[in-house]
Amino acid sequence: MVYTPRSARHGALLVGTVTVLGLLSACGNSHDVHSNPPVTDSGTAAPATGGTTSPTSAGSAPASAPAGASSSSTPQTSPSAGGGGGTVPASARCHTSELSASVGRNDPGAGQEKFPVVLTNKSGRTCTLRGFPGAAFVNGAGTQLGPDPRRESGSATTITLRPGQSAWAGLTYSNPGISGAKTATPAALLVTPPDERDALRVAWSGGSVPVSGNSSTVFLSVLSPGTAP
């Protein structure tokens, strides 16, 4: 029997114990790796706030408006019945129901009769007029007398009317006593604001007007701010 010193036996026992513990630890670590793999969340990152930009997930695309939709609104206008001479947004335009009409005093000269046709904003909001009004002489039964007035040359401008403010257009024709035109005496003048279809009825007190024959044309000027020249 070989004699082994006590210190050598103790060292060998210590080395064997460390080896066994190392093997057990390695086995434990190997089991953890295979039974608990890393977890990855998928999905789109939530929008960030405070002026920063968040990441965008793969495959995502910016949202777009549905077909037929627009990011901006285009002002709409109704067809012109009164001779607009320009396009005014419907939301800003003075509508017939918001206006009153009148005919000012005749200012004759050089064989011409000249009446200002006045449109006044009677509503509680600010609105606009642009271009030429429409006009027609009618008898007591509402039948039109003579052709529609023709437009004089002139540039249309947008006129802003606050509540109570007015715009006017000149109604002119040759004096029938001088021109020899066939005449009739209207009961009223129908006035249609630019880009509107409904007319305003104004009693006519200006006497006879030309309806046919020589120099019987009636003219209307473009609207200007105020109530008279």
mmCIF file of N, CA, C and O in Angstrom, residues 116-194:
data_model
loop_
_atom_site.group_PDB
_atom_site.id
_atom_site.type_symbol
_atom_site.label_atom_id
_atom_site.label_comp_id
_atom_site.label_asym_id
_atom_site.label_seq_id
_atom_site.Cartn_x
_atom_site.Cartn_y
_atom_site.Cartn_z
ATOM 1 N N PRO A 116 -79.152 105.694 -61.800
ATOM 2 C CA PRO A 116 -78.336 104.747 -61.022
ATOM 3 C C PRO A 116 -79.217 103.646 -60.417
ATOM 4 O O PRO A 116 -80.230 103.926 -59.767
ATOM 5 N N VAL A 117 -78.836 102.403 -60.661
ATOM 6 C CA VAL A 117 -79.507 101.251 -60.056
ATOM 7 C C VAL A 117 -78.663 100.830 -58.863
ATOM 8 O O VAL A 117 -77.495 100.451 -59.027
ATOM 9 N N VAL A 118 -79.237 100.892 -57.674
ATOM 10 C CA VAL A 118 -78.470 100.744 -56.434
ATOM 11 C C VAL A 118 -78.817 99.426 -55.736
ATOM 12 O O VAL A 118 -80.002 99.097 -55.570
ATOM 13 N N LEU A 119 -77.788 98.702 -55.328
ATOM 14 C CA LEU A 119 -77.940 97.495 -54.509
ATOM 15 C C LEU A 119 -77.320 97.771 -53.143
ATOM 16 O O LEU A 119 -76.166 98.204 -53.053
ATOM 17 N N THR A 120 -78.092 97.527 -52.082
ATOM 18 C CA THR A 120 -77.652 97.824 -50.716
ATOM 19 C C THR A 120 -77.649 96.552 -49.877
ATOM 20 O O THR A 120 -78.599 95.764 -49.934
ATOM 21 N N ASN A 121 -76.590 96.379 -49.106
ATOM 22 C CA ASN A 121 -76.482 95.214 -48.225
ATOM 23 C C ASN A 121 -77.360 95.434 -46.995
ATOM 24 O O ASN A 121 -77.065 96.261 -46.141
ATOM 25 N N LYS A 122 -78.432 94.666 -46.911
ATOM 26 C CA LYS A 122 -79.357 94.788 -45.774
ATOM 27 C C LYS A 122 -79.133 93.687 -44.736
ATOM 28 O O LYS A 122 -79.859 93.617 -43.736
ATOM 29 N N SER A 123 -78.147 92.842 -44.968
ATOM 30 C CA SER A 123 -77.891 91.732 -44.052
ATOM 31 C C SER A 123 -77.012 92.185 -42.890
ATOM 32 O O SER A 123 -76.574 93.327 -42.830
ATOM 33 N N GLY A 124 -76.737 91.268 -42.003
ATOM 34 C CA GLY A 124 -75.882 91.573 -40.861
ATOM 35 C C GLY A 124 -74.447 91.149 -41.054
ATOM 36 O O GLY A 124 -73.651 91.201 -40.118
ATOM 37 N N ARG A 125 -74.087 90.726 -42.263
ATOM 38 C CA ARG A 125 -72.721 90.297 -42.524
ATOM 39 C C ARG A 125 -72.115 91.098 -43.670
ATOM 40 O O ARG A 125 -72.820 91.738 -44.439
ATOM 41 N N THR A 126 -70.798 91.057 -43.791
ATOM 42 C CA THR A 126 -70.101 91.687 -44.906
ATOM 43 C C THR A 126 -70.078 90.713 -46.085
ATOM 44 O O THR A 126 -69.804 89.527 -45.916
ATOM 45 N N CYS A 127 -70.383 91.227 -47.285
ATOM 46 C CA CYS A 127 -70.389 90.381 -48.470
ATOM 47 C C CYS A 127 -69.860 91.180 -49.658
ATOM 48 O O CYS A 127 -69.538 92.362 -49.529
ATOM 49 N N THR A 128 -69.766 90.536 -50.811
ATOM 50 C CA THR A 128 -69.136 91.185 -51.958
ATOM 51 C C THR A 128 -70.018 91.118 -53.206
ATOM 52 O O THR A 128 -70.826 90.197 -53.378
ATOM 53 N N LEU A 129 -69.821 92.103 -54.084
ATOM 54 C CA LEU A 129 -70.447 92.135 -55.402
ATOM 55 C C LEU A 129 -69.351 92.352 -56.437
ATOM 56 O O LEU A 129 -68.384 93.066 -56.178
ATOM 57 N N ARG A 130 -69.540 91.771 -57.613
ATOM 58 C CA ARG A 130 -68.557 91.961 -58.671
ATOM 59 C C ARG A 130 -69.233 91.833 -60.032
ATOM 60 O O ARG A 130 -69.930 90.858 -60.292
ATOM 61 N N GLY A 131 -69.017 92.809 -60.902
ATOM 62 C CA GLY A 131 -69.482 92.698 -62.270
ATOM 63 C C GLY A 131 -70.721 93.513 -62.568
ATOM 64 O O GLY A 131 -70.931 94.605 -62.048
ATOM 65 N N PHE A 132 -71.575 92.944 -63.409
ATOM 66 C CA PHE A 132 -72.777 93.619 -63.895
ATOM 67 C C PHE A 132 -74.027 93.006 -63.274
ATOM 68 O O PHE A 132 -74.138 91.782 -63.203
ATOM 69 N N PRO A 133 -74.999 93.812 -62.895
ATOM 70 C CA PRO A 133 -76.297 93.249 -62.515
ATOM 71 C C PRO A 133 -77.090 92.931 -63.776
ATOM 72 O O PRO A 133 -76.726 93.340 -64.886
ATOM 73 N N GLY A 134 -78.164 92.194 -63.600
ATOM 74 C CA GLY A 134 -79.117 92.001 -64.680
ATOM 75 C C GLY A 134 -80.306 92.926 -64.462
ATOM 76 O O GLY A 134 -80.579 93.330 -63.328
ATOM 77 N N ALA A 135 -81.008 93.274 -65.530
ATOM 78 C CA ALA A 135 -82.156 94.181 -65.397
ATOM 79 C C ALA A 135 -83.156 93.913 -66.506
ATOM 80 O O ALA A 135 -82.779 93.484 -67.609
ATOM 81 N N ALA A 136 -84.426 94.166 -66.209
ATOM 82 C CA ALA A 136 -85.480 94.007 -67.210
ATOM 83 C C ALA A 136 -86.673 94.866 -66.801
ATOM 84 O O ALA A 136 -87.080 94.870 -65.631
ATOM 85 N N PHE A 137 -87.216 95.605 -67.765
ATOM 86 C CA PHE A 137 -88.452 96.350 -67.539
ATOM 87 C C PHE A 137 -89.632 95.391 -67.705
ATOM 88 O O PHE A 137 -89.655 94.570 -68.635
ATOM 89 N N VAL A 138 -90.619 95.492 -66.812
ATOM 90 C CA VAL A 138 -91.816 94.645 -66.907
ATOM 91 C C VAL A 138 -93.064 95.490 -66.717
ATOM 92 O O VAL A 138 -93.032 96.557 -66.077
ATOM 93 N N ASN A 139 -94.181 94.996 -67.275
ATOM 94 C CA ASN A 139 -95.462 95.672 -67.052
ATOM 95 C C ASN A 139 -96.124 95.145 -65.791
ATOM 96 O O ASN A 139 -95.528 94.328 -65.059
ATOM 97 N N GLY A 140 -97.335 95.573 -65.544
ATOM 98 C CA GLY A 140 -98.032 95.173 -64.331
ATOM 99 C C GLY A 140 -98.267 93.686 -64.213
ATOM 100 O O GLY A 140 -98.370 93.141 -63.107
ATOM 101 N N ALA A 141 -98.321 92.980 -65.350
ATOM 102 C CA ALA A 141 -98.539 91.537 -65.347
ATOM 103 C C ALA A 141 -97.230 90.761 -65.236
ATOM 104 O O ALA A 141 -97.235 89.531 -65.178
ATOM 105 N N GLY A 142 -96.111 91.482 -65.229
ATOM 106 C CA GLY A 142 -94.818 90.823 -65.118
ATOM 107 C C GLY A 142 -94.195 90.468 -66.448
ATOM 108 O O GLY A 142 -93.144 89.806 -66.478
ATOM 109 N N THR A 143 -94.807 90.890 -67.545
ATOM 110 C CA THR A 143 -94.260 90.600 -68.875
ATOM 111 C C THR A 143 -93.141 91.585 -69.207
ATOM 112 O O THR A 143 -93.297 92.800 -69.001
ATOM 113 N N GLN A 144 -92.035 91.067 -69.717
ATOM 114 C CA GLN A 144 -90.900 91.924 -70.026
ATOM 115 C C GLN A 144 -91.201 92.839 -71.202
ATOM 116 O O GLN A 144 -91.797 92.429 -72.200
ATOM 117 N N LEU A 145 -90.746 94.079 -71.088
ATOM 118 C CA LEU A 145 -90.906 95.088 -72.126
ATOM 119 C C LEU A 145 -89.534 95.362 -72.750
ATOM 120 O O LEU A 145 -88.632 95.853 -72.081
ATOM 121 N N GLY A 146 -89.390 95.045 -74.033
ATOM 122 C CA GLY A 146 -88.132 95.274 -74.709
ATOM 123 C C GLY A 146 -87.105 94.204 -74.390
ATOM 124 O O GLY A 146 -87.290 93.366 -73.491
ATOM 125 N N PRO A 147 -85.965 94.239 -75.078
ATOM 126 C CA PRO A 147 -84.904 93.248 -74.861
ATOM 127 C C PRO A 147 -84.122 93.537 -73.582
ATOM 128 O O PRO A 147 -84.269 94.602 -72.966
ATOM 129 N N ASP A 148 -83.298 92.593 -73.193
ATOM 130 C CA ASP A 148 -82.420 92.797 -72.039
ATOM 131 C C ASP A 148 -81.439 93.939 -72.327
ATOM 132 O O ASP A 148 -80.979 94.103 -73.461
ATOM 133 N N PRO A 149 -81.092 94.711 -71.307
ATOM 134 C CA PRO A 149 -80.070 95.745 -71.503
ATOM 135 C C PRO A 149 -78.735 95.133 -71.911
ATOM 136 O O PRO A 149 -78.428 93.989 -71.586
ATOM 137 N N ARG A 150 -77.937 95.893 -72.624
ATOM 138 C CA ARG A 150 -76.599 95.477 -73.013
ATOM 139 C C ARG A 150 -75.575 96.062 -72.048
ATOM 140 O O ARG A 150 -75.817 97.098 -71.416
ATOM 141 N N ARG A 151 -74.424 95.412 -71.967
ATOM 142 C CA ARG A 151 -73.378 95.882 -71.055
ATOM 143 C C ARG A 151 -72.498 96.934 -71.710
ATOM 144 O O ARG A 151 -72.092 96.780 -72.864
ATOM 145 N N GLU A 152 -72.222 97.970 -70.963
ATOM 146 C CA GLU A 152 -71.215 98.921 -71.396
ATOM 147 C C GLU A 152 -69.831 98.333 -71.129
ATOM 148 O O GLU A 152 -69.673 97.426 -70.319
ATOM 149 N N SER A 153 -68.824 98.873 -71.802
ATOM 150 C CA SER A 153 -67.466 98.416 -71.542
ATOM 151 C C SER A 153 -67.027 98.892 -70.168
ATOM 152 O O SER A 153 -67.435 99.957 -69.706
ATOM 153 N N GLY A 154 -66.224 98.113 -69.507
ATOM 154 C CA GLY A 154 -65.741 98.465 -68.172
ATOM 155 C C GLY A 154 -65.134 97.268 -67.485
ATOM 156 O O GLY A 154 -65.484 96.121 -67.792
ATOM 157 N N SER A 155 -64.204 97.510 -66.588
ATOM 158 C CA SER A 155 -63.520 96.439 -65.862
ATOM 159 C C SER A 155 -64.221 96.175 -64.537
ATOM 160 O O SER A 155 -64.500 97.109 -63.767
ATOM 161 N N ALA A 156 -64.497 94.912 -64.281
ATOM 162 C CA ALA A 156 -65.158 94.526 -63.034
ATOM 163 C C ALA A 156 -64.151 94.488 -61.896
ATOM 164 O O ALA A 156 -63.026 94.020 -62.059
ATOM 165 N N THR A 157 -64.548 94.990 -60.747
ATOM 166 C CA THR A 157 -63.748 94.895 -59.525
ATOM 167 C C THR A 157 -64.632 94.344 -58.411
ATOM 168 O O THR A 157 -65.853 94.518 -58.436
ATOM 169 N N THR A 158 -64.032 93.682 -57.461
ATOM 170 C CA THR A 158 -64.785 93.151 -56.335
ATOM 171 C C THR A 158 -65.068 94.271 -55.340
ATOM 172 O O THR A 158 -64.145 94.933 -54.870
ATOM 173 N N ILE A 159 -66.337 94.459 -55.036
ATOM 174 C CA ILE A 159 -66.765 95.524 -54.125
ATOM 175 C C ILE A 159 -67.201 94.878 -52.814
ATOM 176 O O ILE A 159 -68.099 94.029 -52.796
ATOM 177 N N THR A 160 -66.576 95.255 -51.730
ATOM 178 C CA THR A 160 -66.920 94.729 -50.409
ATOM 179 C C THR A 160 -67.940 95.642 -49.751
ATOM 180 O O THR A 160 -67.711 96.841 -49.605
ATOM 181 N N LEU A 161 -69.071 95.048 -49.363
ATOM 182 C CA LEU A 161 -70.146 95.815 -48.745
ATOM 183 C C LEU A 161 -70.334 95.372 -47.298
ATOM 184 O O LEU A 161 -70.721 94.230 -47.036
ATOM 185 N N ARG A 162 -70.060 96.275 -46.384
ATOM 186 C CA ARG A 162 -70.435 96.028 -45.001
ATOM 187 C C ARG A 162 -71.932 96.276 -44.858
ATOM 188 O O ARG A 162 -72.549 96.884 -45.740
ATOM 189 N N PRO A 163 -72.555 95.809 -43.788
ATOM 190 C CA PRO A 163 -73.992 96.046 -43.624
ATOM 191 C C PRO A 163 -74.343 97.524 -43.807
ATOM 192 O O PRO A 163 -73.723 98.400 -43.223
ATOM 193 N N GLY A 164 -75.325 97.794 -44.669
ATOM 194 C CA GLY A 164 -75.771 99.161 -44.929
ATOM 195 C C GLY A 164 -75.069 99.841 -46.088
ATOM 196 O O GLY A 164 -75.515 100.910 -46.530
ATOM 197 N N GLN A 165 -73.988 99.279 -46.611
ATOM 198 C CA GLN A 165 -73.272 99.901 -47.721
ATOM 199 C C GLN A 165 -73.881 99.483 -49.062
ATOM 200 O O GLN A 165 -74.571 98.471 -49.171
ATOM 201 N N SER A 166 -73.568 100.285 -50.117
ATOM 202 C CA SER A 166 -74.214 100.095 -51.414
ATOM 203 C C SER A 166 -73.221 100.087 -52.566
ATOM 204 O O SER A 166 -72.084 100.548 -52.434
ATOM 205 N N ALA A 167 -73.696 99.584 -53.697
ATOM 206 C CA ALA A 167 -72.993 99.653 -54.976
ATOM 207 C C ALA A 167 -74.030 100.016 -56.030
ATOM 208 O O ALA A 167 -75.222 99.729 -55.885
ATOM 209 N N TRP A 168 -73.581 100.645 -57.110
ATOM 210 C CA TRP A 168 -74.531 101.085 -58.128
ATOM 211 C C TRP A 168 -74.011 100.787 -59.529
ATOM 212 O O TRP A 168 -72.816 100.655 -59.769
ATOM 213 N N ALA A 169 -74.965 100.659 -60.471
ATOM 214 C CA ALA A 169 -74.661 100.506 -61.892
ATOM 215 C C ALA A 169 -75.537 101.498 -62.656
ATOM 216 O O ALA A 169 -76.691 101.733 -62.294
ATOM 217 N N GLY A 170 -74.985 102.084 -63.703
ATOM 218 C CA GLY A 170 -75.733 103.060 -64.477
ATOM 219 C C GLY A 170 -76.637 102.411 -65.515
ATOM 220 O O GLY A 170 -76.200 101.541 -66.271
ATOM 221 N N LEU A 171 -77.904 102.824 -65.545
ATOM 222 C CA LEU A 171 -78.878 102.383 -66.546
ATOM 223 C C LEU A 171 -79.126 103.565 -67.486
ATOM 224 O O LEU A 171 -79.660 104.595 -67.058
ATOM 225 N N THR A 172 -78.740 103.450 -68.751
ATOM 226 C CA THR A 172 -78.835 104.577 -69.683
ATOM 227 C C THR A 172 -79.530 104.171 -70.975
ATOM 228 O O THR A 172 -79.451 103.008 -71.403
ATOM 229 N N TYR A 173 -80.185 105.135 -71.599
ATOM 230 C CA TYR A 173 -80.802 104.935 -72.916
ATOM 231 C C TYR A 173 -81.066 106.301 -73.541
ATOM 232 O O TYR A 173 -81.114 107.331 -72.860
ATOM 233 N N SER A 174 -81.198 106.299 -74.842
ATOM 234 C CA SER A 174 -81.469 107.549 -75.553
ATOM 235 C C SER A 174 -82.886 108.028 -75.253
ATOM 236 O O SER A 174 -83.828 107.220 -75.159
ATOM 237 N N ASN A 175 -83.056 109.326 -75.146
ATOM 238 C CA ASN A 175 -84.376 109.912 -74.915
ATOM 239 C C ASN A 175 -85.291 109.561 -76.084
ATOM 240 O O ASN A 175 -85.006 109.915 -77.232
ATOM 241 N N PRO A 176 -86.385 108.838 -75.808
ATOM 242 C CA PRO A 176 -87.264 108.416 -76.919
ATOM 243 C C PRO A 176 -87.848 109.595 -77.694
ATOM 244 O O PRO A 176 -88.132 109.453 -78.896
ATOM 245 N N GLY A 177 -88.032 110.725 -77.030
ATOM 246 C CA GLY A 177 -88.565 111.880 -77.747
ATOM 247 C C GLY A 177 -87.610 112.386 -78.801
ATOM 248 O O GLY A 177 -88.032 113.040 -79.770
ATOM 249 N N ILE A 178 -86.336 112.131 -78.632
ATOM 250 C CA ILE A 178 -85.324 112.547 -79.603
ATOM 251 C C ILE A 178 -85.043 111.441 -80.607
ATOM 252 O O ILE A 178 -84.928 111.693 -81.816
ATOM 253 N N SER A 179 -84.952 110.225 -80.143
ATOM 254 C CA SER A 179 -84.584 109.102 -81.025
ATOM 255 C C SER A 179 -85.742 108.623 -81.873
ATOM 256 O O SER A 179 -85.525 108.037 -82.950
ATOM 257 N N GLY A 180 -86.969 108.826 -81.422
ATOM 258 C CA GLY A 180 -88.120 108.343 -82.167
ATOM 259 C C GLY A 180 -88.392 106.869 -81.942
ATOM 260 O O GLY A 180 -89.161 106.246 -82.690
ATOM 261 N N ALA A 181 -87.801 106.264 -80.931
ATOM 262 C CA ALA A 181 -88.015 104.839 -80.664
ATOM 263 C C ALA A 181 -89.432 104.590 -80.154
ATOM 264 O O ALA A 181 -90.077 105.475 -79.570
ATOM 265 N N LYS A 182 -89.918 103.384 -80.397
ATOM 266 C CA LYS A 182 -91.211 102.983 -79.851
ATOM 267 C C LYS A 182 -91.059 102.809 -78.351
ATOM 268 O O LYS A 182 -90.055 102.275 -77.873
ATOM 269 N N THR A 183 -92.028 103.247 -77.569
ATOM 270 C CA THR A 183 -91.894 103.256 -76.119
ATOM 271 C C THR A 183 -92.989 102.466 -75.413
ATOM 272 O O THR A 183 -94.012 102.096 -75.999
ATOM 273 N N ALA A 184 -92.782 102.215 -74.147
ATOM 274 C CA ALA A 184 -93.772 101.635 -73.241
ATOM 275 C C ALA A 184 -93.451 102.170 -71.849
ATOM 276 O O ALA A 184 -92.332 102.612 -71.577
ATOM 277 N N THR A 185 -94.442 102.165 -70.977
ATOM 278 C CA THR A 185 -94.225 102.638 -69.613
ATOM 279 C C THR A 185 -94.228 101.441 -68.663
ATOM 280 O O THR A 185 -95.282 100.823 -68.434
ATOM 281 N N PRO A 186 -93.084 101.095 -68.123
ATOM 282 C CA PRO A 186 -92.999 99.922 -67.242
ATOM 283 C C PRO A 186 -93.690 100.164 -65.899
ATOM 284 O O PRO A 186 -93.818 101.303 -65.436
ATOM 285 N N ALA A 187 -94.089 99.075 -65.281
ATOM 286 C CA ALA A 187 -94.578 99.130 -63.905
ATOM 287 C C ALA A 187 -93.425 98.937 -62.919
ATOM 288 O O ALA A 187 -93.464 99.464 -61.802
ATOM 289 N N ALA A 188 -92.403 98.204 -63.364
ATOM 290 C CA ALA A 188 -91.296 97.907 -62.454
ATOM 291 C C ALA A 188 -90.034 97.576 -63.240
ATOM 292 O O ALA A 188 -90.078 97.288 -64.445
ATOM 293 N N LEU A 189 -88.931 97.655 -62.544
ATOM 294 C CA LEU A 189 -87.634 97.199 -63.070
ATOM 295 C C LEU A 189 -87.204 96.016 -62.217
ATOM 296 O O LEU A 189 -87.136 96.123 -60.976
ATOM 297 N N LEU A 190 -86.916 94.893 -62.848
ATOM 298 C CA LEU A 190 -86.396 93.724 -62.138
ATOM 299 C C LEU A 190 -84.873 93.790 -62.161
ATOM 300 O O LEU A 190 -84.268 93.908 -63.229
ATOM 301 N N VAL A 191 -84.262 93.700 -60.988
ATOM 302 C CA VAL A 191 -82.805 93.808 -60.865
ATOM 303 C C VAL A 191 -82.276 92.504 -60.275
ATOM 304 O O VAL A 191 -82.706 92.085 -59.187
ATOM 305 N N THR A 192 -81.345 91.870 -60.985
ATOM 306 C CA THR A 192 -80.739 90.621 -60.522
ATOM 307 C C THR A 192 -79.282 90.873 -60.153
ATOM 308 O O THR A 192 -78.495 91.282 -61.010
ATOM 309 N N PRO A 193 -78.880 90.644 -58.911
ATOM 310 C CA PRO A 193 -77.476 90.835 -58.523
ATOM 311 C C PRO A 193 -76.553 89.900 -59.293
ATOM 312 O O PRO A 193 -76.989 88.842 -59.775
ATOM 313 N N PRO A 194 -75.287 90.245 -59.447
ATOM 314 C CA PRO A 194 -74.334 89.381 -60.157
ATOM 315 C C PRO A 194 -74.281 87.979 -59.566
ATOM 316 O O PRO A 194 -74.299 87.804 -58.343
#
